[in-house]
GROMACS .gro file of C-alpha atoms in nm:
model
  363
    1MET     CA    1  21.087  12.389  -6.509
    2SER     CA    2  21.299  12.139  -6.701
    3GLU     CA    3  21.405  11.804  -6.557
    4ARG     CA    4  21.769  11.922  -6.566
    5ALA     CA    5  21.695  12.235  -6.363
    6ARG     CA    6  21.525  12.051  -6.075
    7PRO     CA    7  21.839  11.870  -5.944
    8ALA     CA    8  22.034  12.194  -5.971
    9GLY     CA    9  21.767  12.373  -5.770
   10ARG     CA   10  21.767  12.102  -5.505
   11MET     CA   11  22.149  12.114  -5.487
   12GLY     CA   12  22.135  12.490  -5.441
   13ARG     CA   13  21.887  12.452  -5.155
   14TRP     CA   14  22.104  12.185  -4.992
   15LEU     CA   15  22.412  12.406  -5.015
   16LEU     CA   16  22.221  12.699  -4.868
   17ARG     CA   17  22.086  12.481  -4.591
   18GLY     CA   18  22.434  12.344  -4.520
   19LEU     CA   19  22.577  12.695  -4.512
   20LEU     CA   20  22.308  12.809  -4.269
   21ILE     CA   21  22.374  12.509  -4.045
   22LEU     CA   22  22.750  12.587  -4.050
   23VAL     CA   23  22.693  12.952  -3.964
   24ALA     CA   24  22.455  12.851  -3.683
   25ALA     CA   25  22.711  12.604  -3.549
   26ILE     CA   26  22.983  12.870  -3.549
   27VAL     CA   27  22.757  13.119  -3.373
   28LEU     CA   28  22.658  12.858  -3.113
   29ALA     CA   29  23.024  12.768  -3.059
   30ILE     CA   30  23.116  13.134  -3.008
   31VAL     CA   31  22.826  13.181  -2.766
   32ALA     CA   32  22.925  12.868  -2.577
   33LEU     CA   33  23.287  12.983  -2.555
   34LYS     CA   34  23.171  13.324  -2.437
   35LEU     CA   35  22.956  13.171  -2.164
   36VAL     CA   36  23.237  12.942  -2.051
   37SER     CA   37  23.489  13.227  -2.046
   38MET     CA   38  23.247  13.447  -1.851
   39ALA     CA   39  23.200  13.168  -1.598
   40ALA     CA   40  23.579  13.147  -1.569
   41GLY     CA   41  23.596  13.522  -1.512
   42GLU     CA   42  23.794  13.611  -1.824
   43SER     CA   43  23.751  13.740  -2.177
   44LEU     CA   44  23.670  13.516  -2.471
   45ARG     CA   45  24.010  13.592  -2.623
   46SER     CA   46  24.189  13.489  -2.305
   47TYR     CA   47  23.996  13.163  -2.273
   48ALA     CA   48  24.040  13.072  -2.640
   49LEU     CA   49  24.411  13.145  -2.624
   50ARG     CA   50  24.469  12.913  -2.329
   51GLU     CA   51  24.227  12.635  -2.409
   52ILE     CA   52  24.229  12.627  -2.790
   53PHE     CA   53  24.501  12.816  -2.975
   54LEU     CA   54  24.809  12.741  -2.762
   55PRO     CA   55  24.730  12.368  -2.735
   56ALA     CA   56  24.654  12.357  -3.110
   57MET     CA   57  24.993  12.519  -3.179
   58ASN     CA   58  25.157  12.253  -2.958
   59ALA     CA   59  25.350  12.540  -2.795
   60LYS     CA   60  25.449  12.348  -2.481
   61GLN     CA   61  25.591  12.052  -2.674
   62GLY     CA   62  25.825  12.293  -2.848
   63MET     CA   63  25.969  12.381  -2.506
   64ILE     CA   64  26.019  12.016  -2.412
   65ASP     CA   65  26.207  11.879  -2.713
   66GLU     CA   66  26.565  12.011  -2.692
   67ARG     CA   67  26.635  11.980  -3.062
   68SER     CA   68  26.322  12.179  -3.136
   69PHE     CA   69  26.375  12.465  -2.893
   70THR     CA   70  26.749  12.503  -2.958
   71ARG     CA   71  26.678  12.532  -3.332
   72SER     CA   72  26.392  12.774  -3.268
   73PHE     CA   73  26.594  13.003  -3.041
   74ALA     CA   74  26.889  12.997  -3.282
   75GLU     CA   75  26.660  13.109  -3.564
   76GLN     CA   76  26.511  13.382  -3.344
   77GLN     CA   77  26.855  13.512  -3.248
   78LYS     CA   78  26.960  13.516  -3.611
   79ALA     CA   79  26.653  13.726  -3.697
   80GLY     CA   80  26.723  13.960  -3.406
   81SER     CA   81  26.498  14.167  -3.185
   82ALA     CA   82  26.184  14.320  -3.333
   83PRO     CA   83  26.222  14.696  -3.382
   84PRO     CA   84  25.956  14.945  -3.271
   85SER     CA   85  25.655  14.935  -3.503
   86ASP     CA   86  25.546  15.220  -3.731
   87GLU     CA   87  25.235  15.259  -3.516
   88LEU     CA   88  25.445  15.310  -3.204
   89ARG     CA   89  25.668  15.558  -3.386
   90ALA     CA   90  25.360  15.754  -3.488
   91HIS     CA   91  25.276  15.824  -3.124
   92TYR     CA   92  25.625  15.838  -2.973
   93ALA     CA   93  25.960  15.986  -3.065
   94VAL     CA   94  26.190  15.684  -3.089
   95SER     CA   95  26.567  15.719  -3.093
   96LYS     CA   96  26.844  15.468  -3.047
   97SER     CA   97  27.196  15.478  -2.918
   98VAL     CA   98  27.471  15.222  -2.877
   99VAL     CA   99  27.607  15.130  -2.535
  100ASP     CA  100  27.881  14.868  -2.507
  101GLY     CA  101  27.798  14.757  -2.859
  102ARG     CA  102  27.428  14.704  -2.781
  103THR     CA  103  27.132  14.902  -2.913
  104VAL     CA  104  26.938  15.101  -2.655
  105TYR     CA  105  26.603  15.248  -2.762
  106THR     CA  106  26.452  15.557  -2.601
  107VAL     CA  107  26.076  15.603  -2.642
  108VAL     CA  108  25.946  15.951  -2.559
  109PRO     CA  109  25.576  16.053  -2.563
  110ARG     CA  110  25.516  16.322  -2.825
  111GLN     CA  111  25.266  16.487  -2.591
  112GLY     CA  112  25.215  16.493  -2.217
  113GLY     CA  113  25.560  16.362  -2.122
  114ASN     CA  114  25.721  16.414  -1.780
  115ARG     CA  115  26.051  16.346  -1.605
  116ARG     CA  116  25.968  15.987  -1.512
  117ARG     CA  117  26.182  15.717  -1.666
  118ILE     CA  118  26.109  15.345  -1.706
  119VAL     CA  119  26.383  15.099  -1.797
  120TYR     CA  120  26.222  14.795  -1.960
  121LEU     CA  121  26.400  14.458  -1.996
  122HIS     CA  122  26.235  14.204  -2.227
  123GLY     CA  123  26.180  13.838  -2.154
  124GLY     CA  124  26.272  13.530  -2.355
  125ALA     CA  125  26.449  13.291  -2.113
  126TYR     CA  126  26.771  13.490  -2.175
  127ILE     CA  127  26.800  13.319  -2.513
  128GLY     CA  128  26.508  13.473  -2.703
  129PRO     CA  129  26.518  13.827  -2.852
  130MET     CA  130  26.252  14.090  -2.799
  131SER     CA  131  25.932  14.016  -2.991
  132SER     CA  132  25.697  14.263  -3.155
  133LEU     CA  133  25.431  14.185  -2.893
  134GLN     CA  134  25.660  14.296  -2.611
  135TRP     CA  135  25.660  14.650  -2.746
  136SER     CA  136  25.298  14.665  -2.626
  137ILE     CA  137  25.428  14.681  -2.269
  138VAL     CA  138  25.643  14.980  -2.366
  139SER     CA  139  25.356  15.168  -2.530
  140GLY     CA  140  25.105  15.059  -2.264
  141LEU     CA  141  25.313  15.202  -1.980
  142ALA     CA  142  25.428  15.513  -2.167
  143GLU     CA  143  25.070  15.598  -2.266
  144ARG     CA  144  24.940  15.571  -1.910
  145THR     CA  145  25.229  15.731  -1.721
  146GLY     CA  146  25.373  15.987  -1.964
  147ALA     CA  147  25.715  15.839  -1.886
  148THR     CA  148  26.006  15.802  -2.121
  149VAL     CA  149  26.087  15.432  -2.164
  150ILE     CA  150  26.443  15.309  -2.214
  151VAL     CA  151  26.474  14.965  -2.377
  152PRO     CA  152  26.822  14.804  -2.373
  153ASP     CA  153  26.859  14.521  -2.625
  154TYR     CA  154  27.090  14.318  -2.401
  155GLY     CA  155  27.304  14.035  -2.529
  156LEU     CA  156  27.164  13.681  -2.517
  157ALA     CA  157  27.312  13.348  -2.414
  158PRO     CA  158  27.517  13.159  -2.511
  159ARG     CA  159  27.728  13.441  -2.659
  160HIS     CA  160  27.653  13.659  -2.358
  161SER     CA  161  27.585  13.595  -1.989
  162TRP     CA  162  27.460  13.773  -1.678
  163ARG     CA  163  27.800  13.940  -1.648
  164ASP     CA  164  27.754  14.118  -1.982
  165GLY     CA  165  27.395  14.203  -1.894
  166TYR     CA  166  27.482  14.358  -1.560
  167ALA     CA  167  27.772  14.553  -1.712
  168LEU     CA  168  27.540  14.693  -1.979
  169MET     CA  169  27.273  14.783  -1.723
  170ASP     CA  170  27.532  14.953  -1.503
  171ARG     CA  171  27.624  15.176  -1.798
  172VAL     CA  172  27.261  15.239  -1.900
  173TYR     CA  173  27.138  15.308  -1.547
  174GLY     CA  174  27.443  15.517  -1.459
  175GLY     CA  175  27.397  15.725  -1.773
  176LEU     CA  176  27.030  15.768  -1.693
  177LEU     CA  177  27.109  15.897  -1.343
  178SER     CA  178  27.340  16.158  -1.491
  179ARG     CA  179  27.028  16.319  -1.637
  180SER     CA  180  26.749  16.201  -1.405
  181ARG     CA  181  26.684  16.157  -1.034
  182PRO     CA  182  26.678  15.796  -0.909
  183GLN     CA  183  26.338  15.860  -0.750
  184ASP     CA  184  26.201  15.926  -1.099
  185VAL     CA  185  26.319  15.588  -1.233
  186ILE     CA  186  26.134  15.255  -1.248
  187LEU     CA  187  26.299  14.923  -1.338
  188SER     CA  188  26.064  14.687  -1.520
  189GLY     CA  189  26.063  14.366  -1.717
  190ASP     CA  190  25.863  14.063  -1.818
  191SER     CA  191  25.954  13.698  -1.766
  192ALA     CA  192  26.337  13.670  -1.769
  193GLY     CA  193  26.350  14.049  -1.798
  194GLY     CA  194  26.157  14.073  -1.470
  195GLY     CA  195  26.414  13.854  -1.299
  196PHE     CA  196  26.693  14.060  -1.457
  197ALA     CA  197  26.536  14.382  -1.322
  198LEU     CA  198  26.504  14.244  -0.968
  199GLY     CA  199  26.854  14.097  -0.975
  200PHE     CA  200  27.000  14.428  -1.091
  201ALA     CA  201  26.815  14.614  -0.814
  202LEU     CA  202  26.972  14.376  -0.559
  203TRP     CA  203  27.312  14.442  -0.716
  204LEU     CA  204  27.258  14.818  -0.690
  205LYS     CA  205  27.170  14.778  -0.323
  206ASP     CA  206  27.478  14.564  -0.255
  207GLN     CA  207  27.698  14.816  -0.437
  208ARG     CA  208  27.539  15.098  -0.233
  209LYS     CA  209  27.432  15.271  -0.551
  210PRO     CA  210  27.114  15.479  -0.582
  211LEU     CA  211  26.801  15.266  -0.598
  212PRO     CA  212  26.507  15.335  -0.832
  213ALA     CA  213  26.164  15.444  -0.710
  214GLY     CA  214  26.022  15.097  -0.769
  215LEU     CA  215  26.007  14.784  -0.982
  216VAL     CA  216  25.735  14.656  -1.215
  217LEU     CA  217  25.755  14.284  -1.289
  218PHE     CA  218  25.528  14.096  -1.529
  219SER     CA  219  25.524  13.713  -1.504
  220PRO     CA  220  25.881  13.729  -1.367
  221TRP     CA  221  26.127  13.440  -1.376
  222LEU     CA  222  26.292  13.481  -1.036
  223ASN     CA  223  26.420  13.136  -0.938
  224LEU     CA  224  26.629  12.973  -1.209
  225THR     CA  225  26.689  12.658  -1.003
  226LEU     CA  226  26.332  12.550  -1.092
  227HIS     CA  227  26.326  12.348  -0.769
  228ASN     CA  228  26.006  12.496  -0.630
  229PRO     CA  229  25.769  12.203  -0.552
  230ALA     CA  230  25.469  12.423  -0.635
  231GLN     CA  231  25.569  12.408  -1.002
  232GLU     CA  232  25.461  12.045  -1.026
  233ALA     CA  233  25.091  12.132  -1.018
  234LEU     CA  234  25.139  12.441  -1.232
  235ASP     CA  235  25.318  12.242  -1.502
  236ASP     CA  236  24.993  12.067  -1.594
  237ARG     CA  237  24.805  12.397  -1.626
  238ASP     CA  238  25.066  12.591  -1.824
  239PRO     CA  239  25.014  12.554  -2.203
  240ILE     CA  240  25.339  12.733  -2.293
  241LEU     CA  241  25.636  12.686  -2.062
  242ALA     CA  242  25.825  12.366  -1.993
  243ARG     CA  243  26.128  12.314  -1.772
  244PRO     CA  244  26.367  12.163  -2.028
  245ALA     CA  245  26.389  12.489  -2.226
  246LEU     CA  246  26.404  12.697  -1.908
  247ASN     CA  247  26.684  12.481  -1.767
  248TYR     CA  248  26.872  12.525  -2.092
  249GLY     CA  249  26.844  12.903  -2.084
  250ALA     CA  250  26.929  12.919  -1.712
  251ARG     CA  251  27.252  12.723  -1.748
  252LEU     CA  252  27.369  12.931  -2.043
  253TRP     CA  253  27.287  13.266  -1.878
  254ALA     CA  254  27.455  13.163  -1.549
  255ALA     CA  255  27.776  13.071  -1.735
  256GLY     CA  256  27.916  12.867  -1.448
  257LEU     CA  257  27.765  13.068  -1.162
  258PRO     CA  258  27.554  12.853  -0.923
  259LEU     CA  259  27.187  12.893  -1.006
  260GLU     CA  260  27.117  12.970  -0.638
  261ASP     CA  261  27.320  13.292  -0.664
  262PRO     CA  262  27.091  13.598  -0.622
  263ARG     CA  263  27.236  13.752  -0.938
  264ILE     CA  264  27.076  13.461  -1.121
  265SER     CA  265  26.785  13.379  -0.888
  266PRO     CA  266  26.710  13.713  -0.719
  267VAL     CA  267  26.415  13.586  -0.515
  268LEU     CA  268  26.669  13.386  -0.311
  269GLY     CA  269  26.864  13.700  -0.217
  270SER     CA  270  26.823  13.945   0.071
  271LEU     CA  271  26.526  14.158  -0.032
  272SER     CA  272  26.526  14.398   0.263
  273GLY     CA  273  26.585  14.760   0.169
  274LEU     CA  274  26.443  14.730  -0.182
  275PRO     CA  275  26.195  14.990  -0.311
  276PRO     CA  276  25.826  14.899  -0.364
  277ILE     CA  277  25.755  14.624  -0.617
  278PHE     CA  278  25.454  14.567  -0.842
  279VAL     CA  279  25.433  14.203  -0.951
  280ALA     CA  280  25.176  14.045  -1.184
  281SER     CA  281  25.143  13.671  -1.229
  282GLY     CA  282  24.890  13.433  -1.384
  283THR     CA  283  24.762  13.122  -1.210
  284ALA     CA  284  24.813  12.912  -1.527
  285ASP     CA  285  25.183  13.002  -1.544
  286LEU     CA  286  25.462  12.762  -1.446
  287LEU     CA  287  25.648  13.062  -1.301
  288HIS     CA  288  25.355  13.162  -1.080
  289ALA     CA  289  25.543  12.979  -0.805
  290ASP     CA  290  25.824  13.237  -0.838
  291ALA     CA  291  25.583  13.527  -0.787
  292LEU     CA  292  25.434  13.364  -0.477
  293GLN     CA  293  25.784  13.306  -0.343
  294LEU     CA  294  25.861  13.675  -0.396
  295LEU     CA  295  25.546  13.773  -0.208
  296GLN     CA  296  25.636  13.550   0.085
  297ARG     CA  297  26.001  13.651   0.110
  298GLY     CA  298  25.943  14.016   0.022
  299ARG     CA  299  25.674  14.069   0.284
  300ALA     CA  300  25.891  13.898   0.546
  301ALA     CA  301  26.170  14.142   0.454
  302GLY     CA  302  25.941  14.444   0.484
  303VAL     CA  303  25.928  14.524   0.111
  304GLY     CA  304  25.620  14.706  -0.014
  305LEU     CA  305  25.447  14.474  -0.262
  306ASP     CA  306  25.154  14.540  -0.493
  307TYR     CA  307  25.032  14.208  -0.634
  308ASP     CA  308  24.807  14.151  -0.933
  309GLU     CA  309  24.701  13.789  -0.975
  310GLY     CA  310  24.564  13.700  -1.319
  311ARG     CA  311  24.306  13.429  -1.265
  312ASN     CA  312  24.357  13.155  -1.529
  313GLN     CA  313  24.613  13.371  -1.711
  314THR     CA  314  24.910  13.210  -1.882
  315HIS     CA  315  25.272  13.315  -1.886
  316ALA     CA  316  25.339  13.656  -2.045
  317TRP     CA  317  24.970  13.748  -2.062
  318SER     CA  318  25.088  14.108  -2.038
  319ILE     CA  319  25.190  14.107  -2.406
  320VAL     CA  320  24.872  13.955  -2.554
  321PRO     CA  321  24.623  14.201  -2.711
  322MET     CA  322  24.322  14.135  -2.488
  323PRO     CA  323  24.125  14.317  -2.215
  324GLU     CA  324  24.317  14.153  -1.932
  325ALA     CA  325  24.645  14.301  -2.057
  326GLU     CA  326  24.491  14.648  -2.086
  327ARG     CA  327  24.365  14.629  -1.728
  328LEU     CA  328  24.708  14.512  -1.619
  329TYR     CA  329  24.871  14.817  -1.777
  330ASP     CA  330  24.621  15.033  -1.588
  331ARG     CA  331  24.719  14.868  -1.258
  332ALA     CA  332  25.092  14.891  -1.326
  333ALA     CA  333  25.063  15.256  -1.431
  334GLY     CA  334  24.868  15.331  -1.113
  335PHE     CA  335  25.154  15.183  -0.913
  336ILE     CA  336  25.411  15.389  -1.104
  337ASN     CA  337  25.212  15.709  -1.069
  338THR     CA  338  25.195  15.646  -0.694
  339ALA     CA  339  25.537  15.495  -0.624
  340VAL     CA  340  25.744  15.765  -0.793
  341PRO     CA  341  25.607  16.068  -0.602
  342LEU     CA  342  25.589  15.867  -0.278
  343ARG     CA  343  25.953  15.767  -0.310
  344ALA     CA  344  26.052  16.129  -0.367
  345ARG     CA  345  25.859  16.243  -0.058
  346LEU     CA  346  26.012  15.972   0.161
  347LEU     CA  347  26.363  16.057   0.047
  348CYS     CA  348  26.300  16.422   0.111
  349LYS     CA  349  26.180  16.340   0.464
  350ASP     CA  350  26.478  16.110   0.534
  351GLN     CA  351  26.737  16.368   0.431
  352PRO     CA  352  26.785  16.665   0.668
  353GLY     CA  353  26.737  16.987   0.477
  354GLY     CA  354  26.646  16.785   0.170
  355SER     CA  355  26.410  16.886  -0.106
  356PRO     CA  356  26.208  16.688  -0.356
  357ASP     CA  357  26.492  16.744  -0.602
  358ALA     CA  358  26.752  16.585  -0.376
  359GLY     CA  359  26.922  16.267  -0.493
  360GLU     CA  360  26.909  15.926  -0.328
  361HIS     CA  361  27.190  15.728  -0.177
  362GLY     CA  362  27.195  15.350  -0.176
  363ARG     CA  363  27.099  15.187   0.153
   0.00000   0.00000   0.00000
């Protein structure tokens, strides 16, 4: 071998050795993360999201700096809500209509559908449009329940407020009941959409209008005052949400209405008489305090509550593609598949001479 070839050979061996060391380090890091996540009782994807990716993205800081989050939400609103994906359209018949100038999507299973209806309201602090990830809730519930899912793209603050949102929902829900029984309908939502769903159910009750069979709330934002002392400890654990951005969205959505009003902060309203509620909340979520408040007040009011606590889960974990979200859809679908027929049987029993096809009257 020539003198010139020897250094090249040594360099090649060093590079190979370095590459092997790098690969070994990566494998060891993955194994270590897996062991840590298993000890924490969660998937590797869940652990990495909370402890590595979200902090690396500096997601929380973007919710603290007002200039940053106002610019971000303005850009998101300009882009508009994400439409249903091609993959979703391949499995579901998707149509859209316009109600009060807003787009309303209807997602129908191509096979195995039934007469159940789910109205889904997206989150985003009332200032963020629907994201592509949030469509996973729609497909996840439709796949497991066979229900048709109605998705109103409601107007966002500051151009719109709770008044516009409630007016739109009154039209959407009223139109739905012209074709479906209230005991076949579920109101659902994530984050702000969860609060919107609960607030609208309270409004239906107060207006003595027919109530749905139940509510499904994922990481709901239920108390827009943000005065719950329990949030102090949660603030340190949450890698996403921060109160400055939430306060901003709350004030704009309220449009002058006191934040204590149940139409804005439904957990502060009279919950008695509401249908059963499924609520899911993560323990690393600033809004976990809202879910616990709902459990306390709802149980005291005699509301049937099915609670799924996501250990170490962050806000909106229901929209992240990971095993925990899939299990959550299973739990929520189990609630829907139980609540809807149970509600129909109870209504039939309460109404003299009634039948399972009889309608419901607000209580």
